[in-house]
Short mmCIF file of C-alpha atoms and ligand atoms in Angstrom, two decimals:
data_model
loop_
_atom_site.label_atom_id
_atom_site.label_comp_id
_atom_site.label_asym_id
_atom_site.label_seq_id
_atom_site.Cartn_x
_atom_site.Cartn_y
_atom_site.Cartn_z
CA MET A 79 0.00 0.00 0.00
CA ILE A 80 1.08 3.57 -0.63
CA ILE A 81 0.15 6.25 1.90
CA GLN A 82 0.10 9.18 -0.46
CA GLY A 83 0.78 12.87 0.03
CA GLY A 84 0.79 13.04 3.83
CA ARG A 85 3.10 15.14 5.97
CA ILE A 86 5.47 12.55 7.38
CA VAL A 87 6.51 13.47 10.92
CA ASP A 88 9.16 11.20 12.43
CA PRO A 89 11.29 12.87 15.13
CA ALA A 90 13.61 9.82 15.27
CA GLN A 91 14.76 10.67 11.73
CA ALA A 92 14.29 14.44 12.08
CA LEU A 93 11.75 14.11 9.27
CA ASP A 94 8.89 16.56 8.74
CA GLU A 95 7.96 16.82 5.08
CA VAL A 96 5.32 15.79 2.55
CA PHE A 97 6.23 12.38 1.16
CA ASP A 98 4.65 9.12 0.06
CA LEU A 99 5.24 6.07 2.21
CA ARG A 100 5.06 2.47 1.02
CA VAL A 101 4.12 -0.37 3.36
CA SER A 102 4.91 -3.88 2.30
CA GLY A 103 4.85 -7.19 4.18
CA GLY A 104 4.05 -5.42 7.45
CA ARG A 105 7.15 -3.23 7.21
CA ILE A 106 7.97 0.34 6.19
CA ALA A 107 9.35 -0.32 2.71
CA GLU A 108 10.09 3.10 1.26
CA ILE A 109 9.62 6.82 1.82
CA GLY A 110 9.96 9.25 -1.10
CA LYS A 111 8.43 11.84 -3.36
CA HIS A 112 5.74 10.54 -5.75
CA LEU A 113 6.27 6.82 -5.33
CA GLU A 114 5.14 4.91 -8.39
CA ARG A 115 2.08 2.76 -7.84
CA ALA A 116 2.54 -0.92 -8.62
CA GLN A 117 -0.38 -2.59 -10.37
CA ASP A 118 -3.45 -2.81 -8.10
CA GLU A 119 -1.46 -1.41 -5.20
CA PRO A 120 -3.94 0.17 -2.76
CA ILE A 121 -3.60 3.91 -2.15
CA PHE A 122 -4.46 5.76 1.03
CA ASP A 123 -4.95 9.44 0.33
CA ALA A 124 -3.24 11.22 3.23
CA ARG A 125 -3.31 14.75 1.82
CA ASN A 126 -3.94 17.27 4.63
CA CYS A 127 -3.03 14.57 7.16
CA TYR A 128 0.03 13.85 9.26
CA VAL A 129 1.63 10.42 9.00
CA ALA A 130 3.51 9.46 12.16
CA PRO A 131 4.99 6.38 13.82
CA GLY A 132 2.16 4.59 15.66
CA PHE A 133 1.06 6.24 18.89
CA ILE A 134 1.76 4.32 22.08
CA ASP A 135 -0.31 4.92 25.22
CA MET A 136 1.95 3.77 28.03
CA HIS A 137 -0.71 3.91 30.76
CA VAL A 138 -3.97 2.07 30.11
CA HIS A 139 -6.27 -0.07 32.26
CA LEU A 140 -7.80 -2.87 30.20
CA ARG A 141 -9.58 -4.42 33.24
CA GLU A 142 -8.92 -7.99 32.08
CA PRO A 143 -8.73 -10.29 33.94
CA GLY A 144 -11.30 -9.38 36.54
CA ALA A 145 -13.77 -6.72 35.45
CA PRO A 146 -15.26 -7.47 32.01
CA GLU A 147 -18.25 -5.23 32.76
CA LYS A 148 -15.86 -2.23 32.71
CA GLU A 149 -13.64 -3.23 29.76
CA THR A 150 -12.02 -6.23 28.12
CA ILE A 151 -8.79 -6.55 26.16
CA GLN A 152 -10.99 -6.77 23.05
CA THR A 153 -12.95 -3.56 23.68
CA GLY A 154 -10.00 -1.65 25.14
CA THR A 155 -7.75 -2.36 22.17
CA ALA A 156 -10.59 -1.49 19.75
CA ALA A 157 -10.87 1.82 21.61
CA ALA A 158 -7.10 2.26 21.24
CA LEU A 159 -7.26 1.88 17.46
CA ALA A 160 -10.27 4.19 17.24
CA GLY A 161 -8.36 6.79 19.23
CA GLY A 162 -5.23 6.53 17.07
CA PHE A 163 -3.10 4.23 19.23
CA THR A 164 -1.33 1.25 17.68
CA ALA A 165 -0.01 -0.01 21.03
CA VAL A 166 -0.82 0.28 24.72
CA ALA A 167 0.96 -0.70 27.91
CA CYS A 168 -1.64 -2.18 30.27
CA MET A 169 -1.41 -1.75 34.01
CA PRO A 170 -1.32 -4.75 36.36
CA ASN A 171 -4.06 -3.70 38.81
CA THR A 172 -6.36 -6.37 37.45
CA VAL A 173 -7.97 -9.17 39.47
CA PRO A 174 -5.76 -11.07 39.98
CA ALA A 175 -2.84 -8.66 39.63
CA LEU A 176 -0.38 -9.41 36.78
CA ASP A 177 2.31 -10.88 39.01
CA THR A 178 3.11 -14.23 37.37
CA PRO A 179 4.52 -15.24 33.96
CA GLU A 180 1.29 -17.18 33.30
CA LEU A 181 -0.86 -14.07 33.69
CA ILE A 182 1.48 -12.04 31.46
CA HIS A 183 1.26 -14.78 28.82
CA GLU A 184 -2.52 -14.87 29.15
CA VAL A 185 -2.91 -11.11 28.54
CA ARG A 186 -0.63 -11.27 25.52
CA SER A 187 -2.42 -14.24 24.06
CA VAL A 188 -5.90 -12.68 24.47
CA ALA A 189 -4.54 -9.46 22.93
CA ALA A 190 -3.08 -11.37 19.98
CA SER A 191 -6.42 -13.03 19.26
CA ALA A 192 -8.24 -9.70 19.54
CA GLY A 193 -5.99 -8.49 16.70
CA ASN A 194 -6.40 -4.78 17.40
CA ALA A 195 -3.70 -2.61 18.98
CA ARG A 196 -0.58 -4.25 20.38
CA VAL A 197 -0.63 -4.84 24.12
CA TYR A 198 2.48 -4.66 26.30
CA PRO A 199 1.73 -5.82 29.84
CA VAL A 200 3.23 -3.98 32.80
CA GLY A 201 3.98 -6.53 35.50
CA ALA A 202 3.12 -5.93 39.14
CA LEU A 203 6.13 -4.80 41.16
CA THR A 204 5.10 -6.73 44.26
CA ILE A 205 3.13 -9.94 44.58
CA GLY A 206 -0.57 -9.19 44.51
CA ARG A 207 0.43 -5.48 44.48
CA ALA A 208 0.41 -5.98 48.23
CA GLY A 209 3.71 -4.18 48.74
CA ALA A 210 5.41 -6.92 50.76
CA ARG A 211 7.47 -9.10 48.40
CA SER A 212 8.76 -8.23 44.93
CA VAL A 213 7.83 -10.34 41.92
CA ASP A 214 10.29 -12.51 39.97
CA PHE A 215 11.40 -9.73 37.62
CA ALA A 216 13.41 -11.93 35.24
CA ALA A 217 10.58 -14.45 34.86
CA LEU A 218 8.01 -11.74 34.12
CA LEU A 219 10.34 -10.08 31.61
CA ALA A 220 10.86 -13.42 29.89
CA ALA A 221 7.08 -13.80 29.65
CA GLY A 222 6.77 -10.39 27.97
CA ALA A 223 6.32 -7.81 30.73
CA ILE A 224 7.96 -4.52 29.68
CA ALA A 225 7.90 -2.56 32.97
CA PHE A 226 6.90 -2.96 36.63
CA SER A 227 4.42 -1.05 38.74
CA ASP A 228 2.00 -1.35 41.63
CA ASP A 229 -0.12 1.28 39.87
CA GLY A 230 -3.45 2.02 41.49
CA SER A 231 -1.55 2.75 44.64
CA ALA A 232 2.04 3.37 45.72
CA THR A 233 4.37 0.64 46.93
CA ARG A 234 4.09 1.47 50.59
CA SER A 235 7.42 0.40 52.04
CA ALA A 236 10.63 2.20 51.06
CA ARG A 237 12.47 -0.92 52.22
CA VAL A 238 10.60 -3.18 49.78
CA LEU A 239 11.02 -0.67 46.97
CA TRP A 240 14.74 -0.27 47.65
CA ASP A 241 15.31 -4.03 47.64
CA ALA A 242 13.26 -4.39 44.45
CA ALA A 243 15.27 -1.65 42.75
CA MET A 244 18.57 -3.27 43.74
CA LYS A 245 17.34 -6.64 42.45
CA ALA A 246 16.10 -5.24 39.14
CA ARG A 247 18.70 -2.55 38.50
CA ASP A 248 20.60 -4.47 35.83
CA LEU A 249 17.46 -5.78 34.14
CA PRO A 250 15.40 -3.99 31.50
CA GLY A 251 11.93 -2.95 32.61
CA ARG A 252 11.44 0.53 34.01
CA PHE A 253 9.76 0.90 37.39
CA ILE A 254 6.62 3.02 37.13
CA SER A 255 5.47 4.83 40.26
CA HIS A 256 1.96 5.80 41.18
CA CYS A 257 2.87 8.53 43.66
CA GLU A 258 0.44 8.82 46.55
CA ASP A 259 0.91 8.59 50.29
CA SER A 260 -2.02 6.41 51.31
CA ASP A 261 -1.97 7.44 54.99
CA LEU A 262 -2.12 11.12 54.16
CA LYS A 263 -4.70 10.48 51.45
CA GLY A 264 -6.99 8.61 53.83
CA ASP A 265 -10.56 8.44 52.53
CA SER A 266 -10.37 11.73 50.62
CA VAL A 267 -12.25 12.03 47.33
CA MET A 268 -10.50 15.06 45.83
CA THR A 269 -7.60 17.45 46.27
CA LEU A 270 -7.65 19.72 49.34
CA GLY A 271 -8.33 23.35 48.52
CA ALA A 272 -10.90 26.07 48.07
CA VAL A 273 -13.19 23.77 46.05
CA SER A 274 -13.12 20.85 48.52
CA ARG A 275 -13.91 23.30 51.35
CA GLU A 276 -16.75 24.84 49.39
CA LEU A 277 -18.17 21.39 48.62
CA GLU A 278 -17.51 20.24 52.19
CA ALA A 279 -15.89 17.19 50.59
CA SER A 280 -12.98 15.37 52.16
CA GLY A 281 -9.81 16.56 50.45
CA ALA A 282 -6.19 15.39 50.70
CA PRO A 283 -3.28 17.81 50.27
CA ALA A 284 -1.48 17.68 46.93
CA VAL A 285 1.79 16.93 48.77
CA CYS A 286 0.35 13.40 49.05
CA GLU A 287 1.85 12.96 45.59
CA ASP A 288 5.02 14.99 46.10
CA LEU A 289 6.16 13.01 49.16
CA VAL A 290 6.16 9.72 47.29
CA ALA A 291 7.55 11.30 44.10
CA ALA A 292 10.54 12.59 46.09
CA ARG A 293 11.06 9.22 47.81
CA ASP A 294 10.88 7.23 44.58
CA LEU A 295 13.13 9.60 42.62
CA LEU A 296 15.75 9.43 45.38
CA ILE A 297 15.64 5.63 45.39
CA ALA A 298 15.89 5.59 41.58
CA MET A 299 18.95 7.86 41.65
CA GLU A 300 20.66 6.00 44.50
CA CYS A 301 20.03 2.57 42.98
CA VAL A 302 20.57 3.79 39.38
CA LYS A 303 17.37 2.09 38.31
CA THR A 304 15.41 3.36 35.28
CA TRP A 305 12.26 4.90 36.68
CA HIS A 306 9.12 6.59 35.44
CA LEU A 307 6.57 8.64 37.35
CA ALA A 308 3.04 7.99 36.12
CA HIS A 309 0.46 10.78 35.76
CA VAL A 310 2.35 13.65 37.43
CA SER A 311 -0.26 16.18 38.50
CA THR A 312 1.40 18.78 40.73
CA ALA A 313 3.83 21.66 40.24
CA ASN A 314 6.03 20.19 42.99
CA SER A 315 6.24 16.77 41.27
CA VAL A 316 7.36 18.47 38.07
CA ASP A 317 10.02 20.43 39.99
CA LEU A 318 11.22 17.21 41.62
CA VAL A 319 11.47 15.45 38.25
CA ARG A 320 13.36 18.40 36.80
CA TRP A 321 15.79 18.28 39.73
CA ALA A 322 16.25 14.50 39.51
CA LYS A 323 16.86 14.65 35.76
CA SER A 324 19.50 17.35 36.20
CA ARG A 325 21.47 14.95 38.39
CA SER A 326 21.00 11.71 36.46
CA ALA A 327 22.05 10.07 33.24
CA PRO A 328 19.71 10.79 30.31
CA ARG A 329 16.53 8.69 30.39
CA LEU A 330 17.18 7.27 33.89
CA ILE A 331 14.23 9.35 35.08
CA SER A 332 11.09 9.98 33.05
CA CYS A 333 7.49 11.00 33.57
CA GLU A 334 4.14 11.26 31.84
CA VAL A 335 1.10 13.52 32.01
CA THR A 336 -2.58 12.83 31.26
CA PRO A 337 -4.90 14.93 29.10
CA HIS A 338 -7.25 15.66 32.00
CA HIS A 339 -4.53 17.02 34.29
CA LEU A 340 -3.41 19.34 31.48
CA LEU A 341 -6.88 20.75 30.94
CA PHE A 342 -9.02 20.62 34.06
CA SER A 343 -8.69 21.90 37.61
CA ASP A 344 -10.65 20.83 40.70
CA GLU A 345 -13.33 23.33 39.67
CA LEU A 346 -14.62 20.55 37.43
CA VAL A 347 -15.42 18.43 40.49
CA ALA A 348 -17.80 21.15 41.65
CA ALA A 349 -19.53 21.02 38.27
CA ARG A 350 -19.52 17.28 37.56
CA GLY A 351 -19.17 15.48 40.90
CA ALA A 352 -18.27 11.78 40.64
CA ARG A 353 -17.87 12.07 36.87
CA ALA A 354 -14.76 14.19 37.47
CA LYS A 355 -13.40 11.90 40.20
CA VAL A 356 -9.99 10.54 39.26
CA ASN A 357 -6.71 9.56 40.84
CA PRO A 358 -4.51 11.57 41.12
CA PRO A 359 -7.33 14.04 41.61
CA LEU A 360 -7.77 17.16 39.48
CA ARG A 361 -5.59 19.86 41.06
CA ASP A 362 -5.39 23.59 41.49
CA GLN A 363 -5.17 25.83 38.40
CA SER A 364 -1.53 26.67 39.25
CA ASP A 365 -0.69 22.95 38.99
CA VAL A 366 -2.43 22.75 35.62
CA SER A 367 -0.37 25.69 34.34
CA ALA A 368 2.86 24.13 35.66
CA LEU A 369 2.12 20.88 33.80
CA VAL A 370 1.48 22.66 30.51
CA ALA A 371 4.73 24.62 30.96
CA ALA A 372 6.58 21.36 31.73
CA VAL A 373 5.36 19.83 28.45
CA ARG A 374 6.58 22.90 26.56
CA GLU A 375 10.03 22.90 28.18
CA GLY A 376 10.53 19.13 27.78
CA THR A 377 10.44 17.94 31.41
CA ILE A 378 7.49 15.70 30.51
CA ASP A 379 8.60 12.73 28.41
CA ALA A 380 5.31 11.17 27.41
CA PHE A 381 1.61 11.76 27.01
CA ALA A 382 -0.36 8.88 28.59
CA SER A 383 -4.12 8.78 29.00
CA ASP A 384 -4.51 6.67 32.18
CA HIS A 385 -7.56 5.18 30.41
CA ALA A 386 -9.57 3.89 33.40
CA PRO A 387 -13.03 2.78 32.27
CA HIS A 388 -15.92 2.06 34.63
CA THR A 389 -19.59 1.27 34.10
CA THR A 390 -22.05 4.15 33.92
CA ALA A 391 -23.63 3.01 37.18
CA GLU A 392 -20.24 3.16 38.93
CA LYS A 393 -19.64 6.71 37.73
CA SER A 394 -23.09 7.91 38.78
CA GLY A 395 -24.14 8.82 42.29
CA SER A 396 -22.32 10.86 44.87
CA LEU A 397 -18.73 12.08 44.85
CA GLU A 398 -18.05 9.82 47.84
CA GLU A 399 -19.40 6.66 46.19
CA GLY A 400 -18.40 7.16 42.55
CA ALA A 401 -15.63 5.05 40.99
CA VAL A 402 -12.21 6.62 40.42
CA GLY A 403 -11.09 7.36 36.84
CA PHE A 404 -12.59 7.54 33.37
CA SER A 405 -11.94 6.58 29.75
CA GLY A 406 -9.18 8.35 27.84
CA LEU A 407 -8.10 6.44 24.74
CA GLU A 408 -10.65 7.94 22.39
CA ILE A 409 -10.20 11.60 23.32
CA ALA A 410 -6.45 11.76 23.96
CA VAL A 411 -5.16 12.71 20.50
CA GLY A 412 -7.49 15.72 20.33
CA ALA A 413 -7.20 16.64 23.99
CA TYR A 414 -3.38 16.97 23.99
CA ALA A 415 -3.59 19.27 20.97
CA LEU A 416 -6.17 21.39 22.79
CA ALA A 417 -4.10 21.46 25.99
CA VAL A 418 -0.81 22.55 24.43
CA PRO A 419 -1.85 24.27 21.21
CA SER A 420 1.55 25.81 20.46
CA LEU A 421 3.43 22.51 20.66
CA SER A 422 5.14 21.61 17.38
CA VAL A 423 3.78 18.53 15.64
CA SER A 424 7.21 16.97 15.90
CA ARG A 425 7.29 17.35 19.72
CA TYR A 426 3.70 16.12 19.86
CA VAL A 427 4.67 12.93 17.98
CA ALA A 428 7.75 12.48 20.17
CA LEU A 429 5.56 12.53 23.30
CA LEU A 430 3.10 10.04 21.80
CA SER A 431 5.41 7.65 19.98
CA THR A 432 9.18 8.18 19.86
CA ASN A 433 9.60 8.62 23.62
CA PRO A 434 7.19 5.94 24.89
CA ALA A 435 8.80 3.39 22.53
CA ALA A 436 12.27 4.28 23.83
CA LEU A 437 11.24 4.33 27.50
CA LEU A 438 9.55 0.94 27.28
CA GLY A 439 12.12 -0.57 24.91
CA ILE A 440 9.48 -1.77 22.47
CA ALA A 441 9.12 -1.93 18.68
CA GLY A 442 7.88 1.09 16.79
CA GLY A 443 8.45 4.75 17.52
CA THR A 444 9.94 5.43 14.07
CA LEU A 445 9.08 5.21 10.39
CA ALA A 446 12.62 4.23 9.42
CA THR A 447 12.73 1.85 6.48
CA GLY A 448 12.62 -1.80 7.54
CA ASN A 449 10.79 -1.03 10.77
CA VAL A 450 7.46 -2.54 11.66
CA ALA A 451 4.60 -0.71 9.89
CA ASP A 452 2.83 0.69 12.95
CA ILE A 453 1.54 4.06 11.80
CA THR A 454 -0.90 6.70 13.04
CA ILE A 455 -2.49 9.04 10.52
CA PHE A 456 -4.09 12.11 12.05
CA ALA A 457 -5.34 15.54 11.02
CA ASP A 458 -6.06 18.98 12.40
CA ARG A 459 -9.80 18.54 12.04
CA GLU A 460 -12.28 19.77 14.61
CA TRP A 461 -14.70 17.19 15.97
CA THR A 462 -17.08 16.83 18.88
CA VAL A 463 -16.66 14.06 21.46
CA ASP A 464 -19.70 11.77 21.25
CA VAL A 465 -19.46 9.02 23.86
CA GLY A 466 -22.23 7.12 22.04
CA ARG A 467 -19.59 6.25 19.44
CA PHE A 468 -16.96 4.99 21.88
CA ARG A 469 -15.61 1.47 21.42
CA SER A 470 -14.63 1.46 25.07
CA LYS A 471 -17.22 0.08 27.46
CA GLY A 472 -16.48 3.05 29.70
CA THR A 473 -18.36 6.04 28.32
CA CYS A 474 -17.64 8.48 31.13
CA THR A 475 -15.19 11.24 30.20
CA PRO A 476 -14.99 14.87 31.26
CA PHE A 477 -14.40 15.60 27.56
CA GLU A 478 -17.94 14.57 26.62
CA GLY A 479 -19.48 17.08 24.22
CA MET A 480 -16.24 19.09 23.88
CA LYS A 481 -14.87 20.25 20.55
CA LEU A 482 -11.31 19.02 20.01
CA PRO A 483 -8.99 20.38 17.31
CA ARG A 484 -7.18 17.20 16.23
CA LYS A 485 -8.40 13.75 15.28
CA ALA A 486 -6.97 10.34 14.50
CA VAL A 487 -7.89 9.33 10.95
CA ALA A 488 -6.44 5.82 10.59
CA THR A 489 -3.99 3.42 12.14
CA LEU A 490 -1.86 0.66 10.71
CA VAL A 491 -0.65 -2.16 12.93
CA ASP A 492 1.79 -4.50 11.20
CA GLY A 493 0.70 -2.80 7.98
CA ARG A 494 -3.00 -3.59 8.61
CA LEU A 495 -5.20 -0.52 8.10
CA THR A 496 -8.09 0.45 10.40
CA LEU A 497 -10.07 3.65 9.90
CA CYS A 498 -10.63 5.49 13.15
CA ASP A 499 -14.09 6.62 12.18
CA ASP A 500 -16.41 4.22 10.33
CA ASP A 501 -18.17 7.07 8.52
CA ARG A 502 -15.01 8.44 7.07
CA ALA A 503 -13.98 6.33 4.10
CA GLU A 504 -13.07 9.34 1.96
CA ASN A 505 -9.31 8.76 2.21
CA ARG A 506 -9.46 5.28 0.77
CA ARG A 507 -9.10 4.85 -2.98
ZN1 ZN B 189 -1.98 5.36 38.81
#
C-alpha cells in the first residue's frame, strides 16, 4: 500500500515533510516523493493529514482479567485503534494482579487473538500489588512484561522498593510509580483546597503525591534504576522530576502527564461530581499551568491517557461513592492538541510515539525503512466528542461534548489498516 501525500513526521529521523510512504509485508518499505504505484497497489490518500509512527499509550487499564463489565482486552484495544493508538501498555491492577509469567502470557495471548492494537503488559512490582514481596522480575520479563508497577496505589514500604530496585537494576523494565501517600490520602475524594472546602468534601493535600515522588526519585537515583513517574499532576512533582533529571544520566528518570490534568482543575469536580473523580485528583489551576509549561520545556517525556473505564452506574451517584477514573483512549489525540496548542507537531509525535517506545524498549516509535509498519495518521480537524460512538465500554469522560482540534484518521498495525471513524472512508481509494 502507498500512503500518499501526507506530511510525514518522524522525530527519530528528524523528518517533517510531505512524502509518500510504502508499506509492504508489514514493514515500512520506502519513503519518497511521488512513489510509483505498482499494479493494483492500494492507495491511502493522506493529503492534509500527518503520518507518524504509531502512537503508544503507556498507561492504560484494560480491566482484564477481573472486570469485564468495565472493559475487556478486546474492547479496550478497539478503543485504542479508534483513538489513534497502535499499542498500549496495560497496568497490572487487574484481578488477579499481573504478578506471574502465566498471567502475562494470558494477557498477551488474548490481545493477539483480539488483533487490534498491540498490548504490552506492565507486571506488578510486588506480589498481589500488596507491597510486601517483589515479583520474579526476570521471569516476568521473559514472559513479555515490559515494565513494573504497583499502579493504582504506591508501593508502601521504602524498604521493599529499595530491595526491588537493587534486584532489578541491571534488568530492563522501568519501574513506574503511582505517587500517593495512602496514609495522608486517607478516605479523601478530591484534592484539598478552596473547592473541597466549598463542597464540604474530604480533600487530601497535593503533597500526598510529592512526598512519594521525592522518595521514589531518590531511590531511583541511588540505585541507578530506570524509573518513570506515572500521571504527574502537581507543580512540585514536576520540579522534583526536573531536579532528579538534572542529576542523572539521560533517560534514567522519566514522567508522563494525562490529558485531563493538562486541561481541568478541581473546579470541574464542583460542576460534575463523581464524573470528574480521578486519581490523582484534578488539582489547582496553578498545577495545571505548571504541567502545561513542563510539556513545553521538555520535562514531561510522554503523554499517557490513564484510560480507566468504569460502568455508567459506577460513575453515577455521589462524589463519595463514585468510581475513580474515566476513559481516555478515544479523546487523547485531540485533547493533547487542545491542551498545548503551540506545541510543534514533531514534539507532539515524540511525546506520543518516539519517547514511549524508547522508554519501554518496544518496537515502533519510528518510520525508518525496515521497521514494523505501525503508523498513526491524524489531522487537524475539529470534531465533537460523542461518547455514544466509543468502542470502550467506559463512556464516562470529562471531555464529553467538547470540541477538540485534532483527530486520529487511521492506524496501521503490522501494515493492517483500520479507519478510526467508520463514517469516514473518503481517504481510501
Ligand atoms: Zn496510577
